[in-house]
GROMACS .gro file of C-alpha atoms in nm:
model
  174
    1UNK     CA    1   3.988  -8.140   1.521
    2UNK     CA    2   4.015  -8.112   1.128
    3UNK     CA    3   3.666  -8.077   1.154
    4UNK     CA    4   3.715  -7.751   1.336
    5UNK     CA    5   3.987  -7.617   1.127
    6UNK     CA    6   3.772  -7.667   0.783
    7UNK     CA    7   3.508  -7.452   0.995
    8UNK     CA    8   3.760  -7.135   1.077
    9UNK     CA    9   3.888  -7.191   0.726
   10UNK     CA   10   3.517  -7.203   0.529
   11UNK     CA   11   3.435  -6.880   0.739
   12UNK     CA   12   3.786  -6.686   0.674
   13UNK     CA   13   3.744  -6.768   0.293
   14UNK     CA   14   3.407  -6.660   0.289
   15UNK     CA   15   3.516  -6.359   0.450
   16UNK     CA   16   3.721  -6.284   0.214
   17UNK     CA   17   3.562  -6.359  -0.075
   18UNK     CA   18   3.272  -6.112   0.009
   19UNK     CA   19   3.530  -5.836   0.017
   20UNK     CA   20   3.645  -5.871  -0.277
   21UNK     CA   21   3.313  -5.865  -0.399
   22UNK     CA   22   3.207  -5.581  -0.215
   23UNK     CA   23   3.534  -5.394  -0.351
   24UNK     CA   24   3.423  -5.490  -0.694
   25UNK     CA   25   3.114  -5.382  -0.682
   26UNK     CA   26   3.062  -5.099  -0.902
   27UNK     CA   27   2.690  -5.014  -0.830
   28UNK     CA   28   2.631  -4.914  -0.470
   29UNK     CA   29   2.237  -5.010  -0.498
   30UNK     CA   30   2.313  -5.377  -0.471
   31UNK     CA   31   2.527  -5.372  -0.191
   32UNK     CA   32   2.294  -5.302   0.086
   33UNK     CA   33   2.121  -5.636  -0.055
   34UNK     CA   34   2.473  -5.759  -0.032
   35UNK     CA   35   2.538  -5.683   0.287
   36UNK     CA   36   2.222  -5.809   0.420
   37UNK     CA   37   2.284  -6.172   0.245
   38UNK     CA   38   2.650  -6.211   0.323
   39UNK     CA   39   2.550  -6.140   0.703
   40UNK     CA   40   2.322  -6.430   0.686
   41UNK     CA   41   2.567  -6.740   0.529
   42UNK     CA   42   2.799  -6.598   0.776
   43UNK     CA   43   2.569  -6.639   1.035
   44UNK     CA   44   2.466  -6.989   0.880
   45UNK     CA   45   2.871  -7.071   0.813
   46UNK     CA   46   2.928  -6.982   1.206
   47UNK     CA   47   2.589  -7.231   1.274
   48UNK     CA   48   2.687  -7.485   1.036
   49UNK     CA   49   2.799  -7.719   1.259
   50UNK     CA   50   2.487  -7.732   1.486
   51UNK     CA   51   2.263  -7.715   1.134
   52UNK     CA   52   2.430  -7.891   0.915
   53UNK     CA   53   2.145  -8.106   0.847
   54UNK     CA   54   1.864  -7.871   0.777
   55UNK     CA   55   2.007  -7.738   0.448
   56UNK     CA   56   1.928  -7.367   0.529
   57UNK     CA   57   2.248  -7.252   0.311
   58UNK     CA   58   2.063  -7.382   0.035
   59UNK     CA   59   1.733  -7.186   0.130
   60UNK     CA   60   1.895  -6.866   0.210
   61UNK     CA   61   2.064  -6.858  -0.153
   62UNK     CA   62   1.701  -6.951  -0.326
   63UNK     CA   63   1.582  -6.672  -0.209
   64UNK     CA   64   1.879  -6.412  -0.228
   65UNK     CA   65   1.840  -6.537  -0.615
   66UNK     CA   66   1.449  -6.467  -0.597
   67UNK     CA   67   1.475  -6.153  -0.451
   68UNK     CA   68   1.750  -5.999  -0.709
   69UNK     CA   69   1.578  -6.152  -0.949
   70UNK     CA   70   1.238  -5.938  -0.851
   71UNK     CA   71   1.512  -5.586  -0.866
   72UNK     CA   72   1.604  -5.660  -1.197
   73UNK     CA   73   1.237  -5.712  -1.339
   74UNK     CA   74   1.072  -5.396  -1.129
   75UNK     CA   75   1.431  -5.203  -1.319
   76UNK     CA   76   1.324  -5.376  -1.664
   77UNK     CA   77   0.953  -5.282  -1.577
   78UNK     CA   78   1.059  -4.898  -1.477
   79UNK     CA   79   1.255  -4.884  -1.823
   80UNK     CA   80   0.984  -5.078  -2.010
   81UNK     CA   81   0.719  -4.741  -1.917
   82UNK     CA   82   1.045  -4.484  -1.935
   83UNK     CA   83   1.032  -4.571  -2.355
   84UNK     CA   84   0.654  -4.612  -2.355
   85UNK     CA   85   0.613  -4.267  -2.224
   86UNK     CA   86   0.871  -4.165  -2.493
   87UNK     CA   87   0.659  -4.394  -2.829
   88UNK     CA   88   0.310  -4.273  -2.667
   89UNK     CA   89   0.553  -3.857  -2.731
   90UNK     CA   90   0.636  -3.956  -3.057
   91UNK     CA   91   0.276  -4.084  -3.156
   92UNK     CA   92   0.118  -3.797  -3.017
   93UNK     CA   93   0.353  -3.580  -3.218
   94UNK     CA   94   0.302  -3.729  -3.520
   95UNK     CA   95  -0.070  -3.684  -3.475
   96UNK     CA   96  -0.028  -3.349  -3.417
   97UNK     CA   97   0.162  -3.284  -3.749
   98UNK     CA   98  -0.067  -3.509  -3.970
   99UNK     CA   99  -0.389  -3.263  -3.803
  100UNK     CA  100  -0.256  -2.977  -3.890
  101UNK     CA  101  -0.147  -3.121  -4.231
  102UNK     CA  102  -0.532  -3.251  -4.273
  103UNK     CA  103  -0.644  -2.813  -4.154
  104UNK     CA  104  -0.390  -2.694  -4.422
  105UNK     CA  105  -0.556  -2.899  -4.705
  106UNK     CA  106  -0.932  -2.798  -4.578
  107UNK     CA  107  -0.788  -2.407  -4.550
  108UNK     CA  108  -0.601  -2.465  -4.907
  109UNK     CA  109  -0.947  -2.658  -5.105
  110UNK     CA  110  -1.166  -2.379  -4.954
  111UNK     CA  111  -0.888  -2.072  -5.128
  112UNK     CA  112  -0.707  -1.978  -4.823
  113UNK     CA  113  -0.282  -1.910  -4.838
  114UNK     CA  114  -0.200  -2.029  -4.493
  115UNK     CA  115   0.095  -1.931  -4.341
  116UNK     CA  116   0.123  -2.194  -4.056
  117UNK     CA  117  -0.048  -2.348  -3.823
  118UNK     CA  118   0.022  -2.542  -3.485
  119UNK     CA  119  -0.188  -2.768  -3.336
  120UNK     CA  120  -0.205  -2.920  -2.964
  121UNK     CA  121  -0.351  -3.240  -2.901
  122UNK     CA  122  -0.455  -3.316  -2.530
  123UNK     CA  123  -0.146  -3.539  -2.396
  124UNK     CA  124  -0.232  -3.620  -2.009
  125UNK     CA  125  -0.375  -3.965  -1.976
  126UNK     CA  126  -0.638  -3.855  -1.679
  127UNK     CA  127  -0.785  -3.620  -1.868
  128UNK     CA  128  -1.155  -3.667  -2.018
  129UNK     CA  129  -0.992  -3.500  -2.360
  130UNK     CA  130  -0.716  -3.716  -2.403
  131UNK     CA  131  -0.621  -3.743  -2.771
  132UNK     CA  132  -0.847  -3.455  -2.846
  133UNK     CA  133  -0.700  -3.100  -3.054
  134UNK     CA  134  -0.716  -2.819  -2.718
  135UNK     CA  135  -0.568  -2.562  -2.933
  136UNK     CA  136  -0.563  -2.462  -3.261
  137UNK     CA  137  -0.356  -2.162  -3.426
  138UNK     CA  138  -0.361  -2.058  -3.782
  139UNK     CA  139  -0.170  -1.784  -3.969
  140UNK     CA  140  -0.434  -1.732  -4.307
  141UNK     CA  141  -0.372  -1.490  -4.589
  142UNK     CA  142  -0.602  -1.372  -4.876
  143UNK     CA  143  -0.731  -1.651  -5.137
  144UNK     CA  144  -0.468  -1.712  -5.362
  145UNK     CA  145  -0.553  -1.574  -5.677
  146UNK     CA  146  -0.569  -1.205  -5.489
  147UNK     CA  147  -0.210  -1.317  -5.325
  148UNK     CA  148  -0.050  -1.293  -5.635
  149UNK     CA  149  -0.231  -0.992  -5.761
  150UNK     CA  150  -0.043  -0.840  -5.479
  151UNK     CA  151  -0.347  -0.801  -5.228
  152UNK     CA  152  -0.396  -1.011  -4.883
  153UNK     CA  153  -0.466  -1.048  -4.571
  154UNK     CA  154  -0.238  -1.010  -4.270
  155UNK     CA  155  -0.297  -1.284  -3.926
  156UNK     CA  156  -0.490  -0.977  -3.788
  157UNK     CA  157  -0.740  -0.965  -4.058
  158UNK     CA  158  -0.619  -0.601  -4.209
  159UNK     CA  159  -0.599  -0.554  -4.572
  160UNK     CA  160  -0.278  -0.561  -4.777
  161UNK     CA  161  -0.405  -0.341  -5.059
  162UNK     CA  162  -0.630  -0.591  -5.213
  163UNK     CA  163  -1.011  -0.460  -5.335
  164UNK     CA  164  -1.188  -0.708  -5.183
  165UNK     CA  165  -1.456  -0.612  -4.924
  166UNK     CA  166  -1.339  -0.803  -4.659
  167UNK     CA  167  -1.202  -1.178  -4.550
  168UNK     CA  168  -1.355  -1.512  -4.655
  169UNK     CA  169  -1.494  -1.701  -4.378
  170UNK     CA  170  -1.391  -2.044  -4.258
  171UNK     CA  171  -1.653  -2.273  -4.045
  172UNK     CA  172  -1.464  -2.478  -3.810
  173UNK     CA  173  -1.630  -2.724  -3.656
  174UNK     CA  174  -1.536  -2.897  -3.314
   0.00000   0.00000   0.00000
């Protein structure tokens, strides 16, 4: 007969121990998991004295420890590629800065006052031009030494009252 009262009691405790622990839960994405587990030691608690022997408590908790374990590494492994995406940004942004650094000094050592320039670099993984410059846009003015003199060149090519004939001209090269 004690028997059967430590049986009611192990299933009434365990009843209310899992809810408490479903009231404590804060996140509602684990609960459906513990729902799902809780319904099976119960199930196990209520069988427990027809398989006590076969140690399936033990079984059931290896693998309710398995499976959360496999949630929290495929959330580690979605956060691990949510800041990869965000270093591959930052790289990619940094080369676009240091090319259009690198076409300032070309426009600069061949006489040419630039006024800016923006450069976009290819950032979709799938594409064949990945890491490649797609666009380039340059503001240019007159070579320097007519700059000061007061003449130049606007970004449409027309004259800002210098005598020169007409613009330099750049060779870029893809």
């Amino acid at each position: 007969m004690t028997a059967v009262y430590e049986w009611v009691r192990n299933i009434t405790y365990y009843m209310i121990f899992i809810t408490v622990v479903g009231n404590l839960l804060a996140d509602s994405k684990y609960e459906k998991y513990l729902r799902f587990f809780a319904g099976i030691i119960l199930i196990l608690l209520v069988l427990k004295p027809l398989t006590g022997s076969l140690r399936l408590d033990e079984r059931i908790a290896y693998l309710f420890e398995s499976i959360s374990f496999q949630k929290e590494a495929d959330d580690f492994k979605e956060k691990l590629w949510g800041m990869e995406d965000e270093r591959l940004q930052r790289v990619m942004s940094t080369y676009e800065e240091a090319v259009a650094m690198d076409i300032r000094g070309m426009a600069d050592t061949a006489g040419f006052s630039v006024r800016s320039v923006k450069v976009t670099i290819e950032t979709d993984r799938d594409s064949p031009l990945y890491g490649h410059v797609t666009d380039l846009y340059m503001k240019l003015g007159r070579q320097k030494e007519e700059n000061a003199a007061g003449g130049g060149w606007n970004a449409a090519g027309v004259s800002g009252g210098g005598t020169d004939s007409g613009p330099a001209e750049i060779q870029i090269e893809p």
